[in-house]
PDB file of C-alpha atoms in Angstrom:
ATOM      1  CA  ASP W   1       0.000   0.000   0.000  1.00 64.00           C
ATOM      2  CA  ALA W   2       1.245   3.505  -0.777  1.00 81.00           C
ATOM      3  CA  GLY W   3       0.249   4.846   2.599  1.00 93.00           C
ATOM      4  CA  VAL W   4      -1.637   8.084   3.160  1.00 96.00           C
ATOM      5  CA  ILE W   5      -1.130  10.431   0.217  1.00 97.00           C
ATOM      6  CA  GLN W   6      -1.288  14.199   0.567  1.00 97.00           C
ATOM      7  CA  SER W   7      -1.056  16.898  -2.047  1.00 96.00           C
ATOM      8  CA  PRO W   8       0.438  19.317  -2.572  1.00 97.00           C
ATOM      9  CA  ARG W   9       3.532  18.765  -0.432  1.00 96.00           C
ATOM     10  CA  HIS W  10       4.282  22.470  -0.375  1.00 97.00           C
ATOM     11  CA  GLU W  11       1.972  25.420  -0.940  1.00 97.00           C
ATOM     12  CA  VAL W  12       2.883  29.067  -0.950  1.00 98.00           C
ATOM     13  CA  THR W  13       0.070  31.532  -1.350  1.00 97.00           C
ATOM     14  CA  GLU W  14      -0.815  35.102  -0.618  1.00 97.00           C
ATOM     15  CA  MET W  15      -3.097  36.291   2.119  1.00 97.00           C
ATOM     16  CA  GLY W  16      -6.719  36.223   1.080  1.00 97.00           C
ATOM     17  CA  GLN W  17      -6.367  33.391  -1.405  1.00 97.00           C
ATOM     18  CA  GLU W  18      -8.228  30.112  -1.170  1.00 97.00           C
ATOM     19  CA  VAL W  19      -6.180  27.052  -0.315  1.00 98.00           C
ATOM     20  CA  THR W  20      -7.255  23.441  -0.817  1.00 98.00           C
ATOM     21  CA  LEU W  21      -5.323  20.560   0.678  1.00 98.00           C
ATOM     22  CA  ARG W  22      -6.020  17.016  -0.445  1.00 98.00           C
ATOM     23  CA  CYS W  23      -5.742  13.608   1.171  1.00 98.00           C
ATOM     24  CA  LYS W  24      -6.146  10.024   0.053  1.00 98.00           C
ATOM     25  CA  PRO W  25      -6.366   7.647   3.025  1.00 97.00           C
ATOM     26  CA  ILE W  26      -5.152   4.080   3.081  1.00 96.00           C
ATOM     27  CA  SER W  27      -7.597   1.839   1.276  1.00 95.00           C
ATOM     28  CA  GLY W  28      -9.970   0.106   3.661  1.00 92.00           C
ATOM     29  CA  HIS W  29      -9.488   2.565   6.508  1.00 93.00           C
ATOM     30  CA  ASN W  30     -12.736   3.920   7.878  1.00 90.00           C
ATOM     31  CA  SER W  31     -11.472   6.927   9.828  1.00 92.00           C
ATOM     32  CA  LEU W  32      -9.698  10.036   8.583  1.00 94.00           C
ATOM     33  CA  PHE W  33      -8.119  12.834  10.587  1.00 95.00           C
ATOM     34  CA  TRP W  34      -6.788  16.301   9.774  1.00 97.00           C
ATOM     35  CA  TYR W  35      -4.092  17.784  12.024  1.00 96.00           C
ATOM     36  CA  ARG W  36      -2.144  21.021  12.057  1.00 97.00           C
ATOM     37  CA  GLN W  37       1.396  21.313  13.417  1.00 95.00           C
ATOM     38  CA  THR W  38       3.087  24.565  14.431  1.00 94.00           C
ATOM     39  CA  MET W  39       6.076  25.315  16.598  1.00 90.00           C
ATOM     40  CA  MET W  40       3.954  27.227  19.078  1.00 90.00           C
ATOM     41  CA  ARG W  41       0.992  24.871  19.467  1.00 90.00           C
ATOM     42  CA  GLY W  42       2.410  21.513  18.444  1.00 90.00           C
ATOM     43  CA  LEU W  43       0.157  18.969  16.769  1.00 93.00           C
ATOM     44  CA  GLU W  44      -3.554  19.729  16.985  1.00 92.00           C
ATOM     45  CA  LEU W  45      -6.517  17.736  15.726  1.00 93.00           C
ATOM     46  CA  LEU W  46      -8.734  19.844  13.483  1.00 95.00           C
ATOM     47  CA  ILE W  47     -11.459  17.418  12.440  1.00 95.00           C
ATOM     48  CA  TYR W  48     -12.066  13.724  11.969  1.00 92.00           C
ATOM     49  CA  PHE W  49     -14.412  11.588   9.900  1.00 94.00           C
ATOM     50  CA  ASN W  50     -15.774   8.103  10.310  1.00 91.00           C
ATOM     51  CA  ASN W  51     -17.251   6.383   7.262  1.00 92.00           C
ATOM     52  CA  ASN W  52     -17.084   9.735   5.444  1.00 94.00           C
ATOM     53  CA  VAL W  53     -19.176  11.504   8.106  1.00 94.00           C
ATOM     54  CA  PRO W  54     -17.643  14.335  10.174  1.00 94.00           C
ATOM     55  CA  ILE W  55     -17.638  13.284  13.822  1.00 90.00           C
ATOM     56  CA  ASP W  56     -15.861  16.089  15.635  1.00 89.00           C
ATOM     57  CA  ASP W  57     -14.896  19.436  14.146  1.00 91.00           C
ATOM     58  CA  SER W  58     -14.337  21.227  17.428  1.00 89.00           C
ATOM     59  CA  GLY W  59     -10.677  21.744  16.560  1.00 90.00           C
ATOM     60  CA  MET W  60     -11.389  23.753  13.422  1.00 93.00           C
ATOM     61  CA  PRO W  61     -10.090  27.197  14.359  1.00 87.00           C
ATOM     62  CA  GLU W  62     -12.482  29.402  12.433  1.00 87.00           C
ATOM     63  CA  ASP W  63     -15.244  29.407   9.874  1.00 92.00           C
ATOM     64  CA  ARG W  64     -12.583  30.051   7.271  1.00 96.00           C
ATOM     65  CA  PHE W  65     -11.694  26.361   7.595  1.00 97.00           C
ATOM     66  CA  SER W  66     -13.851  23.635   6.098  1.00 97.00           C
ATOM     67  CA  ALA W  67     -13.344  19.946   5.391  1.00 97.00           C
ATOM     68  CA  LYS W  68     -15.167  17.426   3.263  1.00 97.00           C
ATOM     69  CA  MET W  69     -14.983  13.734   2.593  1.00 97.00           C
ATOM     70  CA  PRO W  70     -17.117  12.998  -0.465  1.00 96.00           C
ATOM     71  CA  ASN W  71     -16.076   9.345  -0.598  1.00 94.00           C
ATOM     72  CA  ALA W  72     -13.959   6.803   1.229  1.00 94.00           C
ATOM     73  CA  SER W  73     -10.836   7.565  -0.772  1.00 95.00           C
ATOM     74  CA  PHE W  74     -10.670  11.346  -0.769  1.00 96.00           C
ATOM     75  CA  SER W  75     -10.841  14.283   1.597  1.00 98.00           C
ATOM     76  CA  THR W  76     -10.158  18.006   1.320  1.00 98.00           C
ATOM     77  CA  LEU W  77      -9.336  20.723   3.806  1.00 98.00           C
ATOM     78  CA  LYS W  78     -10.088  24.200   2.531  1.00 98.00           C
ATOM     79  CA  ILE W  79      -9.060  27.548   3.939  1.00 97.00           C
ATOM     80  CA  GLN W  80     -10.835  30.593   2.556  1.00 97.00           C
ATOM     81  CA  PRO W  81      -9.599  33.257   2.850  1.00 96.00           C
ATOM     82  CA  SER W  82      -6.135  32.290   4.032  1.00 97.00           C
ATOM     83  CA  GLU W  83      -4.158  34.368   6.532  1.00 96.00           C
ATOM     84  CA  PRO W  84      -0.456  34.376   7.486  1.00 97.00           C
ATOM     85  CA  ARG W  85      -1.263  32.756  10.845  1.00 96.00           C
ATOM     86  CA  ASP W  86      -2.543  29.705   8.962  1.00 97.00           C
ATOM     87  CA  SER W  87       1.036  28.908   7.976  1.00 97.00           C
ATOM     88  CA  ALA W  88       1.774  25.443   9.330  1.00 97.00           C
ATOM     89  CA  VAL W  89       2.226  21.829   8.323  1.00 97.00           C
ATOM     90  CA  TYR W  90      -1.097  20.088   7.786  1.00 98.00           C
ATOM     91  CA  PHE W  91      -1.213  16.333   8.237  1.00 97.00           C
ATOM     92  CA  CYS W  92      -3.816  13.840   7.202  1.00 97.00           C
ATOM     93  CA  ALA W  93      -4.006  10.481   8.972  1.00 94.00           C
ATOM     94  CA  SER W  94      -6.193   7.419   8.612  1.00 94.00           C
ATOM     95  CA  SER W  95      -7.068   4.505  10.853  1.00 90.00           C
ATOM     96  CA  PRO W  96      -8.762   1.159  10.207  1.00 88.00           C
ATOM     97  CA  ARG W  97     -11.519   1.518  12.781  1.00 78.00           C
ATOM     98  CA  LEU W  98     -12.791   4.365  14.916  1.00 68.00           C
ATOM     99  CA  ALA W  99     -13.445   2.561  18.164  1.00 65.00           C
ATOM    100  CA  ALA W 100     -10.659  -0.013  18.366  1.00 68.00           C
ATOM    101  CA  SER W 101      -8.205   0.651  21.186  1.00 66.00           C
ATOM    102  CA  THR W 102      -5.497  -1.295  19.381  1.00 73.00           C
ATOM    103  CA  ASP W 103      -5.572   0.673  16.144  1.00 80.00           C
ATOM    104  CA  THR W 104      -3.031   3.357  15.513  1.00 85.00           C
ATOM    105  CA  GLN W 105      -3.219   6.205  13.043  1.00 90.00           C
ATOM    106  CA  TYR W 106      -1.146   6.278   9.880  1.00 92.00           C
ATOM    107  CA  PHE W 107       0.087   9.718   8.926  1.00 93.00           C
ATOM    108  CA  GLY W 108       0.748  11.202   5.531  1.00 95.00           C
ATOM    109  CA  PRO W 109       3.889  13.239   4.788  1.00 94.00           C
ATOM    110  CA  GLY W 110       2.091  16.529   5.356  1.00 96.00           C
ATOM    111  CA  THR W 111       1.533  19.714   3.387  1.00 97.00           C
ATOM    112  CA  ARG W 112       3.682  22.671   4.345  1.00 97.00           C
ATOM    113  CA  LEU W 113       1.554  25.782   3.884  1.00 98.00           C
ATOM    114  CA  THR W 114       3.050  29.255   3.788  1.00 98.00           C
ATOM    115  CA  VAL W 115       0.717  32.234   3.580  1.00 97.00           C
ATOM    116  CA  LEU W 116       2.495  35.475   2.735  1.00 96.00           C
TER     117      LEU W 116
ATOM    118  CA  LYS H   1      -8.897  19.175  29.446  1.00 85.00           C
ATOM    119  CA  GLN H   2      -6.200  16.576  28.784  1.00 90.00           C
ATOM    120  CA  GLU H   3      -2.681  17.944  28.704  1.00 93.00           C
ATOM    121  CA  VAL H   4       0.376  15.969  27.654  1.00 96.00           C
ATOM    122  CA  THR H   5       3.857  17.103  28.620  1.00 97.00           C
ATOM    123  CA  GLN H   6       7.178  15.756  27.419  1.00 97.00           C
ATOM    124  CA  ILE H   7      10.472  16.289  29.151  1.00 92.00           C
ATOM    125  CA  PRO H   8      13.101  17.110  28.062  1.00 91.00           C
ATOM    126  CA  ALA H   9      12.274  19.199  24.994  1.00 94.00           C
ATOM    127  CA  ALA H  10      15.642  18.306  23.494  1.00 96.00           C
ATOM    128  CA  LEU H  11      18.293  15.729  24.278  1.00 95.00           C
ATOM    129  CA  SER H  12      21.728  15.117  22.828  1.00 96.00           C
ATOM    130  CA  VAL H  13      23.713  12.003  23.738  1.00 96.00           C
ATOM    131  CA  PRO H  14      26.675  10.082  22.325  1.00 97.00           C
ATOM    132  CA  GLU H  15      26.100   6.961  20.304  1.00 97.00           C
ATOM    133  CA  GLY H  16      25.734   3.759  22.282  1.00 97.00           C
ATOM    134  CA  GLU H  17      24.104   5.255  25.351  1.00 96.00           C
ATOM    135  CA  ASN H  18      20.833   4.059  26.779  1.00 97.00           C
ATOM    136  CA  LEU H  19      18.313   6.846  27.272  1.00 96.00           C
ATOM    137  CA  VAL H  20      14.851   7.573  28.600  1.00 96.00           C
ATOM    138  CA  LEU H  21      12.243   9.980  27.298  1.00 97.00           C
ATOM    139  CA  ASN H  22       9.433  11.059  29.582  1.00 97.00           C
ATOM    140  CA  CYS H  23       5.768  11.776  29.018  1.00 98.00           C
ATOM    141  CA  SER H  24       3.104  12.817  31.509  1.00 98.00           C
ATOM    142  CA  PHE H  25      -0.626  13.329  31.106  1.00 97.00           C
ATOM    143  CA  THR H  26      -3.214  14.940  33.341  1.00 96.00           C
ATOM    144  CA  ASP H  27      -6.292  12.742  32.863  1.00 92.00           C
ATOM    145  CA  SER H  28      -5.919   9.003  33.419  1.00 91.00           C
ATOM    146  CA  ALA H  29      -9.144   8.201  31.511  1.00 90.00           C
ATOM    147  CA  ILE H  30      -7.390   6.999  28.384  1.00 91.00           C
ATOM    148  CA  TYR H  31      -7.809   4.139  25.918  1.00 89.00           C
ATOM    149  CA  ASN H  32      -4.143   3.927  25.108  1.00 91.00           C
ATOM    150  CA  LEU H  33      -0.872   5.788  24.875  1.00 95.00           C
ATOM    151  CA  GLN H  34       1.291   5.864  21.792  1.00 95.00           C
ATOM    152  CA  TRP H  35       4.826   6.879  20.995  1.00 97.00           C
ATOM    153  CA  PHE H  36       5.506   8.275  17.535  1.00 97.00           C
ATOM    154  CA  ARG H  37       8.658   9.210  15.722  1.00 97.00           C
ATOM    155  CA  GLN H  38       8.859  12.206  13.393  1.00 96.00           C
ATOM    156  CA  ASP H  39      11.769  12.795  11.051  1.00 94.00           C
ATOM    157  CA  PRO H  40      12.365  16.305   9.661  1.00 89.00           C
ATOM    158  CA  GLY H  41       9.971  17.141   6.862  1.00 84.00           C
ATOM    159  CA  LYS H  42       8.072  13.906   7.234  1.00 87.00           C
ATOM    160  CA  GLY H  43       4.967  12.560   8.871  1.00 89.00           C
ATOM    161  CA  LEU H  44       4.666  10.610  12.072  1.00 93.00           C
ATOM    162  CA  THR H  45       5.392   6.923  12.382  1.00 93.00           C
ATOM    163  CA  SER H  46       3.888   4.897  15.201  1.00 93.00           C
ATOM    164  CA  LEU H  47       6.526   3.129  17.300  1.00 96.00           C
ATOM    165  CA  LEU H  48       4.649   1.577  20.190  1.00 96.00           C
ATOM    166  CA  LEU H  49       1.055   1.516  21.408  1.00 94.00           C
ATOM    167  CA  ILE H  50       0.264   0.604  25.015  1.00 94.00           C
ATOM    168  CA  GLN H  51      -3.343  -0.136  25.868  1.00 92.00           C
ATOM    169  CA  SER H  52      -4.649   1.235  29.160  1.00 91.00           C
ATOM    170  CA  SER H  53      -4.664  -2.262  30.690  1.00 92.00           C
ATOM    171  CA  GLN H  54      -1.022  -2.888  29.804  1.00 93.00           C
ATOM    172  CA  ARG H  55       2.145  -1.857  31.628  1.00 95.00           C
ATOM    173  CA  GLU H  56       4.658  -1.956  28.808  1.00 95.00           C
ATOM    174  CA  GLN H  57       5.382  -2.753  25.188  1.00 96.00           C
ATOM    175  CA  THR H  58       8.655  -3.650  23.516  1.00 96.00           C
ATOM    176  CA  SER H  59       9.869  -3.452  19.951  1.00 95.00           C
ATOM    177  CA  GLY H  60      13.512  -4.184  19.275  1.00 96.00           C
ATOM    178  CA  ARG H  61      15.624  -1.672  21.176  1.00 97.00           C
ATOM    179  CA  LEU H  62      12.568   0.288  22.267  1.00 97.00           C
ATOM    180  CA  ASN H  63      10.582  -0.266  25.446  1.00 98.00           C
ATOM    181  CA  ALA H  64       7.653   1.869  26.515  1.00 97.00           C
ATOM    182  CA  SER H  65       6.050   1.737  29.936  1.00 97.00           C
ATOM    183  CA  LEU H  66       2.759   3.101  31.184  1.00 97.00           C
ATOM    184  CA  ASP H  67       1.713   3.996  34.723  1.00 96.00           C
ATOM    185  CA  LYS H  68      -1.818   5.186  34.199  1.00 93.00           C
ATOM    186  CA  SER H  69      -2.527   5.955  37.834  1.00 93.00           C
ATOM    187  CA  SER H  70       0.349   8.410  38.044  1.00 95.00           C
ATOM    188  CA  GLY H  71      -0.158   9.712  34.514  1.00 96.00           C
ATOM    189  CA  ARG H  72       3.298   8.811  33.275  1.00 97.00           C
ATOM    190  CA  SER H  73       4.980   6.963  30.453  1.00 98.00           C
ATOM    191  CA  THR H  74       8.596   6.447  29.519  1.00 97.00           C
ATOM    192  CA  LEU H  75      10.251   5.454  26.274  1.00 97.00           C
ATOM    193  CA  TYR H  76      13.521   3.624  26.798  1.00 97.00           C
ATOM    194  CA  ILE H  77      15.954   3.406  23.892  1.00 97.00           C
ATOM    195  CA  ALA H  78      18.801   0.945  24.305  1.00 97.00           C
ATOM    196  CA  ALA H  79      22.184   1.245  22.623  1.00 97.00           C
ATOM    197  CA  SER H  80      21.278   4.431  20.772  1.00 97.00           C
ATOM    198  CA  GLN H  81      22.378   4.915  17.153  1.00 97.00           C
ATOM    199  CA  PRO H  82      22.682   8.027  14.957  1.00 96.00           C
ATOM    200  CA  GLY H  83      19.673   6.765  13.010  1.00 96.00           C
ATOM    201  CA  ASP H  84      17.574   7.197  16.139  1.00 97.00           C
ATOM    202  CA  SER H  85      17.909  10.971  15.802  1.00 97.00           C
ATOM    203  CA  ALA H  86      14.393  12.349  15.375  1.00 97.00           C
ATOM    204  CA  THR H  87      11.596  13.976  17.327  1.00 97.00           C
ATOM    205  CA  TYR H  88       9.651  11.598  19.540  1.00 98.00           C
ATOM    206  CA  LEU H  89       6.043  12.409  20.342  1.00 97.00           C
ATOM    207  CA  CYS H  90       3.833  10.917  22.979  1.00 97.00           C
ATOM    208  CA  ALA H  91       0.047  10.879  22.486  1.00 95.00           C
ATOM    209  CA  VAL H  92      -2.861   9.684  24.579  1.00 94.00           C
ATOM    210  CA  ARG H  93      -6.194   8.603  23.190  1.00 90.00           C
ATOM    211  CA  GLU H  94      -9.018   9.949  25.297  1.00 85.00           C
ATOM    212  CA  ILE H  95     -11.981   7.850  26.277  1.00 83.00           C
ATOM    213  CA  GLN H  96     -14.367  10.789  25.912  1.00 73.00           C
ATOM    214  CA  GLY H  97     -13.223  11.730  22.444  1.00 61.00           C
ATOM    215  CA  ALA H  98     -13.345   8.314  20.755  1.00 59.00           C
ATOM    216  CA  GLN H  99     -10.190   8.246  18.679  1.00 64.00           C
ATOM    217  CA  LYS H 100      -9.087  11.749  19.537  1.00 79.00           C
ATOM    218  CA  LEU H 101      -5.357  11.803  20.154  1.00 88.00           C
ATOM    219  CA  VAL H 102      -3.797  14.497  22.335  1.00 92.00           C
ATOM    220  CA  PHE H 103      -0.108  15.003  21.614  1.00 94.00           C
ATOM    221  CA  GLY H 104       2.789  16.262  23.655  1.00 96.00           C
ATOM    222  CA  GLN H 105       5.184  18.817  22.194  1.00 95.00           C
ATOM    223  CA  GLY H 106       7.820  16.179  21.580  1.00 96.00           C
ATOM    224  CA  THR H 107      11.450  15.540  22.506  1.00 97.00           C
ATOM    225  CA  ARG H 108      14.021  16.310  19.834  1.00 96.00           C
ATOM    226  CA  LEU H 109      16.682  13.629  20.124  1.00 97.00           C
ATOM    227  CA  THR H 110      20.163  13.856  18.638  1.00 97.00           C
ATOM    228  CA  ILE H 111      22.552  10.916  18.757  1.00 97.00           C
ATOM    229  CA  ASN H 112      26.129  11.990  18.152  1.00 95.00           C
ATOM    230  CA  PRO H 113      28.463   9.526  16.379  1.00 93.00           C
TER     231      PRO H 113
END
């Protein structure tokens, strides 16, 4: 398996522009997670899905952030409009089952976002 | 609110030494605790997962322990190698939040040849 795939790997944009980050989870995994990592705040969970349904979006910082999972093999995280403080590394992770205490999460390589 | 703390923030040791990384958490109501490794510019890789009913897990030169009642975990690395240089993150999975993982800030480990 190719693992969790994220695109793009790097994104540089200007303040006010729309940014879309993409994720393909591992085939057969039912849960998908979006995280953000910064030096100041570390790794934070933004939102997670189970069977394509959003379960908890309490970590989404503002209404400018939105996430979708139209099918089991694809998810997007959109920021509109983007701001310099959104600069961070965004990770997508997937897991086989939501409620299994033995299952770990498999992380993608991340997208490094820079908003100028 | 669950808080996870890792000490030290950075550690530099000569090759061959045994070392211990520490993790503490404030709420003992957890499903499991995991240790991850993160290499620069890359994602996280799971190293060890300890379920709440377990005391320790071992994988090769790595041994992780869990004392849920005191809210502590340690990651022991034996005979360290330069390839072990990375950031090590501890994360607890909350019972309340289903699969929600709460991460520590990590320990940046450097093994000097």
